[in-house]
Amino acid sequence: MIIRELVKLREVNKVTTTCYSMDLDGVNEYIEAPINAAFDLVRTDSMSFEVWVKFGGFDLIDHLISKYQIGKGIVFAVFNNELRFDLQNNSSTNRITKYSTGAVITTGVWYHFAVTYDGSSLASGVKMYKNGVELSYGLTIDTLTSSILNPQTVKLGAFPSAGFYSESILNTARWWDVELTAGDILTQYNNRRGTPVQAASLILNTDIQNSTWNGVEYDIPDLTGITAGYTTVNAEVEDKVKNCP
């Protein structure tokens, strides 16, 4: 009898937190960060990215996080069911492009994807991870010698200039201005939505959980405090969904 009452008491006092993500339609929706000097990293700067994402379908290339104009900038993406990372000065002659192999990315599954870069201007300085484990690598282009800087905003889930929009549910996106270790990436995967490693080095950290509808778009808090926050583009109020890793 006492045990039964204790169980009831625990159930009454149990705190449950509903978790939210942003559902991007693959047509014209994405998330945008404002222009900020913190995002103007160069080819000799270390950097790391992570996302929690679930795909409903695939475009030709699904941009996860990018600061890119055609032929120049930074792109972390999924292409042909593999991870892809680009640092470009010229998309034909001056770039790092590196693909994973054996990632086996499918629809309807939550994934934790991450990439790190050591600032060496070499493709060997790029490492990519799926669910905390470093992947093997396929096609690699290694000709980067010039600037990757461009005046574009950071975009999550799209490259509108080329008409690429990701049909995906996005839970978390982060960008550090340091190279995370393999141990850091595994910690990030195991933590799910917990406290991030090397938090002082974060330059982008979305808080989709606490995003608010302003009558036109969602305002998404910036957990780094660097910017006033991020915004959705072409979103609908129904796009904030109870669906999380």
mmCIF file of N, CA and C in Angstrom, residues 22-111:
data_model
loop_
_atom_site.group_PDB
_atom_site.id
_atom_site.type_symbol
_atom_site.label_atom_id
_atom_site.label_comp_id
_atom_site.label_asym_id
_atom_site.label_seq_id
_atom_site.Cartn_x
_atom_site.Cartn_y
_atom_site.Cartn_z
ATOM 1 N N MET A 22 11.317 22.448 -35.799
ATOM 2 C CA MET A 22 10.753 23.239 -36.887
ATOM 3 C C MET A 22 10.646 22.368 -38.131
ATOM 4 N N ASP A 23 9.435 22.288 -38.679
ATOM 5 C CA ASP A 23 9.133 21.450 -39.837
ATOM 6 C C ASP A 23 9.235 22.287 -41.115
ATOM 7 N N LEU A 24 10.256 22.035 -41.924
ATOM 8 C CA LEU A 24 10.484 22.761 -43.167
ATOM 9 C C LEU A 24 9.871 21.987 -44.326
ATOM 10 N N ASP A 25 9.155 22.688 -45.203
ATOM 11 C CA ASP A 25 8.294 22.003 -46.170
ATOM 12 C C ASP A 25 8.963 21.554 -47.457
ATOM 13 N N GLY A 26 10.223 21.926 -47.695
ATOM 14 C CA GLY A 26 10.880 21.528 -48.931
ATOM 15 C C GLY A 26 10.455 22.346 -50.133
ATOM 16 N N VAL A 27 9.643 23.381 -49.914
ATOM 17 C CA VAL A 27 9.146 24.230 -51.010
ATOM 18 C C VAL A 27 9.797 25.608 -50.974
ATOM 19 N N ASN A 28 9.677 26.295 -49.814
ATOM 20 C CA ASN A 28 10.268 27.632 -49.735
ATOM 21 C C ASN A 28 10.616 28.067 -48.314
ATOM 22 N N GLU A 29 10.600 27.145 -47.362
ATOM 23 C CA GLU A 29 10.826 27.494 -45.965
ATOM 24 C C GLU A 29 12.271 27.234 -45.541
ATOM 25 N N TYR A 30 12.768 28.102 -44.667
ATOM 26 C CA TYR A 30 14.093 27.905 -44.081
ATOM 27 C C TYR A 30 14.236 28.823 -42.875
ATOM 28 N N ILE A 31 15.382 28.748 -42.214
ATOM 29 C CA ILE A 31 15.697 29.593 -41.068
ATOM 30 C C ILE A 31 16.904 30.447 -41.437
ATOM 31 N N GLU A 32 16.886 31.712 -41.019
ATOM 32 C CA GLU A 32 17.961 32.634 -41.397
ATOM 33 C C GLU A 32 18.517 33.335 -40.167
ATOM 34 N N ALA A 33 19.843 33.435 -40.126
ATOM 35 C CA ALA A 33 20.520 34.227 -39.092
ATOM 36 C C ALA A 33 20.907 35.577 -39.679
ATOM 37 N N PRO A 34 20.872 36.632 -38.893
ATOM 38 C CA PRO A 34 21.192 37.955 -39.427
ATOM 39 C C PRO A 34 22.683 38.097 -39.737
ATOM 40 N N ILE A 35 23.012 39.080 -40.557
ATOM 41 C CA ILE A 35 24.411 39.394 -40.826
ATOM 42 C C ILE A 35 25.123 39.718 -39.523
ATOM 43 N N ASN A 36 26.280 39.091 -39.304
ATOM 44 C CA ASN A 36 27.052 39.349 -38.100
ATOM 45 C C ASN A 36 28.503 38.983 -38.372
ATOM 46 N N ALA A 37 29.418 39.802 -37.911
ATOM 47 C CA ALA A 37 30.842 39.569 -38.157
ATOM 48 C C ALA A 37 31.326 38.243 -37.566
ATOM 49 N N ALA A 38 30.620 37.725 -36.559
ATOM 50 C CA ALA A 38 31.022 36.454 -35.951
ATOM 51 C C ALA A 38 31.007 35.306 -36.952
ATOM 52 N N PHE A 39 30.178 35.429 -37.991
ATOM 53 C CA PHE A 39 30.055 34.364 -38.985
ATOM 54 C C PHE A 39 31.075 34.482 -40.118
ATOM 55 N N ASP A 40 31.881 35.530 -40.110
ATOM 56 C CA ASP A 40 32.823 35.762 -41.208
ATOM 57 C C ASP A 40 34.134 35.020 -40.975
ATOM 58 N N LEU A 41 34.053 33.714 -40.832
ATOM 59 C CA LEU A 41 35.257 32.916 -40.668
ATOM 60 C C LEU A 41 35.936 32.727 -42.022
ATOM 61 N N VAL A 42 37.262 32.624 -41.994
ATOM 62 C CA VAL A 42 38.046 32.477 -43.215
ATOM 63 C C VAL A 42 38.613 31.062 -43.287
ATOM 64 N N ARG A 43 39.273 30.755 -44.394
ATOM 65 C CA ARG A 43 39.717 29.382 -44.637
ATOM 66 C C ARG A 43 40.783 28.910 -43.644
ATOM 67 N N THR A 44 41.432 29.850 -42.957
ATOM 68 C CA THR A 44 42.438 29.476 -41.963
ATOM 69 C C THR A 44 41.873 29.444 -40.548
ATOM 70 N N ASP A 45 40.578 29.621 -40.398
ATOM 71 C CA ASP A 45 39.910 29.513 -39.099
ATOM 72 C C ASP A 45 39.387 28.090 -38.898
ATOM 73 N N SER A 46 39.533 27.581 -37.690
ATOM 74 C CA SER A 46 38.895 26.307 -37.342
ATOM 75 C C SER A 46 37.405 26.531 -37.150
ATOM 76 N N MET A 47 36.618 25.481 -37.367
ATOM 77 C CA MET A 47 35.167 25.585 -37.172
ATOM 78 C C MET A 47 34.555 24.201 -37.042
ATOM 79 N N SER A 48 33.370 24.153 -36.457
ATOM 80 C CA SER A 48 32.620 22.900 -36.308
ATOM 81 C C SER A 48 31.130 23.203 -36.391
ATOM 82 N N PHE A 49 30.371 22.246 -36.923
ATOM 83 C CA PHE A 49 28.927 22.387 -37.076
ATOM 84 C C PHE A 49 28.245 21.114 -36.596
ATOM 85 N N GLU A 50 27.004 21.261 -36.113
ATOM 86 C CA GLU A 50 26.176 20.092 -35.842
ATOM 87 C C GLU A 50 24.718 20.415 -36.114
ATOM 88 N N VAL A 51 23.957 19.394 -36.476
ATOM 89 C CA VAL A 51 22.504 19.507 -36.601
ATOM 90 C C VAL A 51 21.861 18.211 -36.133
ATOM 91 N N TRP A 52 20.659 18.338 -35.570
ATOM 92 C CA TRP A 52 19.743 17.216 -35.391
ATOM 93 C C TRP A 52 18.649 17.394 -36.427
ATOM 94 N N VAL A 53 18.458 16.415 -37.307
ATOM 95 C CA VAL A 53 17.543 16.592 -38.428
ATOM 96 C C VAL A 53 16.890 15.259 -38.794
ATOM 97 N N LYS A 54 15.657 15.343 -39.277
ATOM 98 C CA LYS A 54 14.939 14.177 -39.814
ATOM 99 C C LYS A 54 14.346 14.566 -41.154
ATOM 100 N N PHE A 55 14.652 13.802 -42.196
ATOM 101 C CA PHE A 55 14.206 14.134 -43.543
ATOM 102 C C PHE A 55 12.883 13.465 -43.885
ATOM 103 N N GLY A 56 12.034 14.254 -44.579
ATOM 104 C CA GLY A 56 10.803 13.695 -45.139
ATOM 105 C C GLY A 56 10.975 13.325 -46.594
ATOM 106 N N GLY A 57 11.994 13.878 -47.220
ATOM 107 C CA GLY A 57 12.341 13.614 -48.610
ATOM 108 C C GLY A 57 13.672 14.283 -48.871
ATOM 109 N N PHE A 58 14.201 14.113 -50.092
ATOM 110 C CA PHE A 58 15.502 14.689 -50.410
ATOM 111 C C PHE A 58 15.414 15.567 -51.652
ATOM 112 N N ASP A 59 16.100 16.711 -51.602
ATOM 113 C CA ASP A 59 16.307 17.545 -52.768
ATOM 114 C C ASP A 59 17.597 17.058 -53.442
ATOM 115 N N LEU A 60 17.994 17.695 -54.543
ATOM 116 C CA LEU A 60 19.262 17.342 -55.165
ATOM 117 C C LEU A 60 20.395 17.497 -54.165
ATOM 118 N N ILE A 61 20.376 18.601 -53.430
ATOM 119 C CA ILE A 61 21.304 18.812 -52.321
ATOM 120 C C ILE A 61 20.535 19.497 -51.200
ATOM 121 N N ASP A 62 20.618 18.938 -50.011
ATOM 122 C CA ASP A 62 19.921 19.486 -48.844
ATOM 123 C C ASP A 62 20.919 20.253 -47.992
ATOM 124 N N HIS A 63 20.835 21.584 -48.029
ATOM 125 C CA HIS A 63 21.724 22.427 -47.247
ATOM 126 C C HIS A 63 21.293 22.409 -45.786
ATOM 127 N N LEU A 64 22.178 21.958 -44.907
ATOM 128 C CA LEU A 64 21.898 21.942 -43.477
ATOM 129 C C LEU A 64 22.229 23.299 -42.869
ATOM 130 N N ILE A 65 23.488 23.714 -43.009
ATOM 131 C CA ILE A 65 23.945 25.026 -42.560
ATOM 132 C C ILE A 65 24.836 25.585 -43.665
ATOM 133 N N SER A 66 24.593 26.824 -44.064
ATOM 134 C CA SER A 66 25.443 27.397 -45.107
ATOM 135 C C SER A 66 25.564 28.910 -44.950
ATOM 136 N N LYS A 67 26.701 29.405 -45.347
ATOM 137 C CA LYS A 67 26.929 30.844 -45.568
ATOM 138 C C LYS A 67 27.571 30.908 -46.952
ATOM 139 N N TYR A 68 26.752 31.048 -47.949
ATOM 140 C CA TYR A 68 27.192 30.710 -49.306
ATOM 141 C C TYR A 68 26.488 31.563 -50.355
ATOM 142 N N GLN A 69 27.248 31.970 -51.337
ATOM 143 C CA GLN A 69 26.700 32.478 -52.580
ATOM 144 C C GLN A 69 27.227 31.557 -53.669
ATOM 145 N N ILE A 70 26.634 31.556 -54.833
ATOM 146 C CA ILE A 70 27.017 30.594 -55.856
ATOM 147 C C ILE A 70 28.516 30.679 -56.117
ATOM 148 N N GLY A 71 29.204 29.593 -55.780
ATOM 149 C CA GLY A 71 30.632 29.497 -56.041
ATOM 150 C C GLY A 71 31.540 29.930 -54.918
ATOM 151 N N LYS A 72 31.004 30.428 -53.786
ATOM 152 C CA LYS A 72 31.884 30.964 -52.748
ATOM 153 C C LYS A 72 31.246 30.866 -51.369
ATOM 154 N N GLY A 73 31.982 30.291 -50.426
ATOM 155 C CA GLY A 73 31.491 30.251 -49.058
ATOM 156 C C GLY A 73 31.602 28.893 -48.405
ATOM 157 N N ILE A 74 30.713 28.668 -47.435
ATOM 158 C CA ILE A 74 30.721 27.481 -46.577
ATOM 159 C C ILE A 74 29.393 26.758 -46.721
ATOM 160 N N VAL A 75 29.444 25.428 -46.909
ATOM 161 C CA VAL A 75 28.228 24.627 -47.008
ATOM 162 C C VAL A 75 28.424 23.302 -46.274
ATOM 163 N N PHE A 76 27.486 22.970 -45.403
ATOM 164 C CA PHE A 76 27.380 21.640 -44.795
ATOM 165 C C PHE A 76 26.041 21.083 -45.252
ATOM 166 N N ALA A 77 26.064 19.932 -45.946
ATOM 167 C CA ALA A 77 24.859 19.482 -46.647
ATOM 168 C C ALA A 77 24.788 17.967 -46.722
ATOM 169 N N VAL A 78 23.641 17.496 -47.221
ATOM 170 C CA VAL A 78 23.459 16.090 -47.589
ATOM 171 C C VAL A 78 23.263 16.032 -49.100
ATOM 172 N N PHE A 79 24.019 15.158 -49.755
ATOM 173 C CA PHE A 79 23.965 15.018 -51.208
ATOM 174 C C PHE A 79 24.049 13.537 -51.544
ATOM 175 N N ASN A 80 23.035 13.034 -52.277
ATOM 176 C CA ASN A 80 23.005 11.605 -52.647
ATOM 177 C C ASN A 80 23.173 10.695 -51.429
ATOM 178 N N ASN A 81 22.472 11.035 -50.339
ATOM 179 C CA ASN A 81 22.457 10.234 -49.113
ATOM 180 C C ASN A 81 23.815 10.144 -48.415
ATOM 181 N N GLU A 82 24.669 11.132 -48.686
ATOM 182 C CA GLU A 82 25.956 11.250 -48.017
ATOM 183 C C GLU A 82 26.121 12.666 -47.486
ATOM 184 N N LEU A 83 26.975 12.817 -46.467
ATOM 185 C CA LEU A 83 27.325 14.151 -46.003
ATOM 186 C C LEU A 83 28.317 14.795 -46.958
ATOM 187 N N ARG A 84 28.228 16.117 -47.076
ATOM 188 C CA ARG A 84 29.132 16.872 -47.938
ATOM 189 C C ARG A 84 29.496 18.166 -47.227
ATOM 190 N N PHE A 85 30.775 18.530 -47.312
ATOM 191 C CA PHE A 85 31.237 19.797 -46.741
ATOM 192 C C PHE A 85 32.060 20.541 -47.776
ATOM 193 N N ASP A 86 31.772 21.846 -47.927
ATOM 194 C CA ASP A 86 32.455 22.690 -48.895
ATOM 195 C C ASP A 86 32.996 23.949 -48.256
ATOM 196 N N LEU A 87 34.215 24.303 -48.606
ATOM 197 C CA LEU A 87 34.766 25.638 -48.424
ATOM 198 C C LEU A 87 35.201 26.070 -49.814
ATOM 199 N N GLN A 88 34.580 27.113 -50.342
ATOM 200 C CA GLN A 88 34.816 27.463 -51.740
ATOM 201 C C GLN A 88 35.224 28.916 -51.921
ATOM 202 N N ASN A 89 36.183 29.116 -52.819
ATOM 203 C CA ASN A 89 36.453 30.421 -53.396
ATOM 204 C C ASN A 89 35.921 30.475 -54.819
ATOM 205 N N ASN A 90 36.026 29.351 -55.512
ATOM 206 C CA ASN A 90 35.512 29.199 -56.865
ATOM 207 C C ASN A 90 35.068 27.756 -57.020
ATOM 208 N N SER A 91 33.814 27.542 -57.397
ATOM 209 C CA SER A 91 33.254 26.188 -57.402
ATOM 210 C C SER A 91 33.879 25.281 -58.452
ATOM 211 N N SER A 92 34.640 25.846 -59.370
ATOM 212 C CA SER A 92 35.289 25.035 -60.396
ATOM 213 C C SER A 92 36.762 24.770 -60.098
ATOM 214 N N THR A 93 37.456 25.780 -59.560
ATOM 215 C CA THR A 93 38.912 25.672 -59.526
ATOM 216 C C THR A 93 39.557 25.884 -58.161
ATOM 217 N N ASN A 94 38.815 26.332 -57.153
ATOM 218 C CA ASN A 94 39.468 26.735 -55.909
ATOM 219 C C ASN A 94 38.561 26.397 -54.733
ATOM 220 N N ARG A 95 38.678 25.191 -54.232
ATOM 221 C CA ARG A 95 37.732 24.758 -53.195
ATOM 222 C C ARG A 95 38.213 23.499 -52.490
ATOM 223 N N ILE A 96 37.648 23.300 -51.308
ATOM 224 C CA ILE A 96 37.604 21.991 -50.651
ATOM 225 C C ILE A 96 36.184 21.477 -50.785
ATOM 226 N N THR A 97 36.027 20.295 -51.316
ATOM 227 C CA THR A 97 34.742 19.586 -51.299
ATOM 228 C C THR A 97 35.034 18.162 -50.858
ATOM 229 N N LYS A 98 34.343 17.728 -49.821
ATOM 230 C CA LYS A 98 34.599 16.393 -49.276
ATOM 231 C C LYS A 98 33.286 15.691 -48.993
ATOM 232 N N TYR A 99 33.183 14.449 -49.450
ATOM 233 C CA TYR A 99 31.987 13.627 -49.264
ATOM 234 C C TYR A 99 32.283 12.471 -48.317
ATOM 235 N N SER A 100 31.281 12.114 -47.534
ATOM 236 C CA SER A 100 31.360 10.857 -46.793
ATOM 237 C C SER A 100 31.028 9.700 -47.720
ATOM 238 N N THR A 101 31.301 8.501 -47.268
ATOM 239 C CA THR A 101 30.853 7.312 -47.973
ATOM 240 C C THR A 101 30.336 6.309 -46.950
ATOM 241 N N GLY A 102 29.219 5.651 -47.281
ATOM 242 C CA GLY A 102 28.629 4.678 -46.375
ATOM 243 C C GLY A 102 27.764 5.267 -45.287
ATOM 244 N N ALA A 103 27.328 6.526 -45.437
ATOM 245 C CA ALA A 103 26.513 7.159 -44.393
ATOM 246 C C ALA A 103 25.104 6.570 -44.326
ATOM 247 N N VAL A 104 24.562 6.128 -45.451
ATOM 248 C CA VAL A 104 23.238 5.497 -45.523
ATOM 249 C C VAL A 104 22.184 6.369 -44.831
ATOM 250 N N ILE A 105 21.954 7.543 -45.359
ATOM 251 C CA ILE A 105 20.988 8.490 -44.806
ATOM 252 C C ILE A 105 19.638 8.261 -45.467
ATOM 253 N N THR A 106 18.593 8.060 -44.668
ATOM 254 C CA THR A 106 17.265 7.766 -45.195
ATOM 255 C C THR A 106 16.240 8.725 -44.603
ATOM 256 N N THR A 107 15.022 8.651 -45.092
ATOM 257 C CA THR A 107 13.937 9.487 -44.581
ATOM 258 C C THR A 107 13.346 8.877 -43.310
ATOM 259 N N GLY A 108 12.679 9.720 -42.529
ATOM 260 C CA GLY A 108 11.919 9.258 -41.374
ATOM 261 C C GLY A 108 12.738 8.867 -40.166
ATOM 262 N N VAL A 109 14.025 9.227 -40.135
ATOM 263 C CA VAL A 109 14.915 8.852 -39.033
ATOM 264 C C VAL A 109 15.626 10.100 -38.523
ATOM 265 N N TRP A 110 15.684 10.278 -37.208
ATOM 266 C CA TRP A 110 16.448 11.378 -36.636
ATOM 267 C C TRP A 110 17.932 11.066 -36.711
ATOM 268 N N TYR A 111 18.713 12.049 -37.181
ATOM 269 C CA TYR A 111 20.164 11.904 -37.252
ATOM 270 C C TYR A 111 20.847 13.084 -36.563
#
